[in-house]
Amino acid sequence: MTLKKWTTLTLTAVLAAGLLAGCSGGGNNEGSTGEGSEAAQSNLNETGFPIVKEPIDLTFFTGKSPTNGSKFENTLVWKTYQEMSNVNVTWNLIPFETLTEKRNLALAGGDYPDVFYSARVSSAELTRYGEQGVFIPLNDLIDKHAPNIKKLMEEYPDIKKGLTMPDGNIYSLPSFYDPALLSMLIGTPLWINQDWLTELGMEEPQTTDEFYAYLKAVKETDLNGNGKNDEIPYGATGITGIIDHLKGSWGLGTSGLGHKFVDVDPASGKLRFTKADPKYKEMLEFINKLYAEGLLDKEIFTIEGGALNAKGQEGLLGSTVVPNPETVMGRKEYIGLGALKGPHGDQLYSHVKVPLVHVGAFAMTDKNQNPEATIRWMDHFYGDEGAQFYFMGKEGETYNKNAEGQLEYVKEITENADGLTQDQAMAKYFTWLGGSYPGLVREQWFKGSETLPTAMAAAEKAEPNAVKEILYNFNYTIEETDIMSSIGKDIQDYVTEMEAKFVNGSASFSQWDEYVNTLNKMGLDRYMEVYQAAYDRYRAE
């Protein structure tokens, strides 16, 4: 793509950002102090349940995954919580596929509800619409009415850092994963077929060269015994997964997955743009070799999750990057790899998420006349009791305790008599399926694929070399947001396009200098100035 076209895109993005700011309306600004009316406050119970003496009604703009049911009001969790709290929530469900568009329209047009819940509100939107009064500050509400959230912020100060916008206000509550639960932060390990390793007489790969040798052997051997050359050494949806797993083998990705284009240079302590680093080029050359030799699925750039899982179910994959082959493919023969040592001795497990997963998972608007009750309603799910209820439901109805005291879903969920999958069976009880929910995740009550024994074993293997200082998200000023959504977005889109071309061979590595020069012409210096300024603020807090 030419520089002229990228410049046009930049101008378009800047104009769009200005238009969005100009037409947002900002509501009536009532409640912008985070305090409701005297009547609302007198109706509030400061502790315990019900939250309010007389019932109140709230409307939620809510993201919905395909695995969720279509009526949240009818699920066990929300029916029960409505009775406990005296708070009646109307859940306006928006599929995740159209969520961004619908959210932008609602915010820009002023037709928004009391609360955005599981709506993936971005930091940029929180900053822009917070300063305009659409989202109300939560600082005082948290201090006075949210003891669980307050306690978490004291225990993990980076939560407050990540939620505090440049104007000093907190406008949202997050999805937060227990930092001690490394398997959850890894999310999607690099899995390898243990049965095939055994059949090949190979040890588990410890280096990138050994990983290459395994993939090569898979391609050259009829390991599934069907007489066809149909084994796929590595299969995934796109190349992002393998890039994010392998860059640590070249010493890159020192700050975790929260900043995919930038990390902290261990030598200087300053931020560096990894995607133009010579070591990054070397890593892409390695992945290009895998592609050129047919060791990556030929459909890797186009395949979707369902089709990939179908290949896994057929027993065709030598390795993959998914949450867990056991749950998405029904295959139990895979093990997760630890950090692979690279050609220069680097061995960093860089595929580690930020515990503060969705910064804008919950945000209150100025139309909310009951902010104190609403923050109390949400705070319950940041404590152990509420979080366990959210994920596990009711003892004897959706879960039981085993002899060791661990929680287990009932057989109606795990071995459904009607042939429903576990996710399908859970949909009438829970709404956490598909993610993006605000709340707290800990191992003892979260029973997703990330806490299965295979995932926990993969995390244990990764732990010695895992990123130690994970950078949480940075929050930008309005001016900085405009730069990151224009110049920054153009740079990131260009990098993504060129990564694919370098891997599939449609761009030669002899064009690397041209690629770097194009990035510089697009404004890489300005992009890094903004990034560094946000990082300096983050470090100073």
PDB file of C-alpha atoms in Angstrom, residues 1-12 490 494 518 521-522:
ATOM      1  CA  MET A   1       0.000   0.000   0.000  1.00  0.00           C
ATOM      2  CA  THR A   2       1.404   3.414  -0.911  1.00  0.00           C
ATOM      3  CA  LEU A   3       2.303   6.146   1.528  1.00  0.00           C
ATOM      4  CA  LYS A   4      -0.214   8.437  -0.201  1.00  0.00           C
ATOM      5  CA  LYS A   5      -3.059   6.058   0.639  1.00  0.00           C
ATOM      6  CA  TRP A   6      -1.935   5.798   4.268  1.00  0.00           C
ATOM      7  CA  THR A   7      -1.855   9.598   4.516  1.00  0.00           C
ATOM      8  CA  THR A   8      -5.420   9.744   3.224  1.00  0.00           C
ATOM      9  CA  LEU A   9      -6.471   7.217   5.850  1.00  0.00           C
ATOM     10  CA  THR A  10      -4.806   9.310   8.530  1.00  0.00           C
ATOM     11  CA  LEU A  11      -6.698  12.449   7.505  1.00  0.00           C
ATOM     12  CA  THR A  12      -9.970  10.515   7.386  1.00  0.00           C
ATOM     13  CA  ASP A 490      -2.240   3.630  10.226  1.00  0.00           C
ATOM     14  CA  TYR A 494       0.526  -1.225   7.866  1.00  0.00           C
ATOM     15  CA  THR A 518       7.858   3.818   5.331  1.00  0.00           C
ATOM     16  CA  LYS A 521       7.593   8.560   6.998  1.00  0.00           C
ATOM     17  CA  MET A 522       4.211   7.637   8.475  1.00  0.00           C
TER      18      MET A 522
END
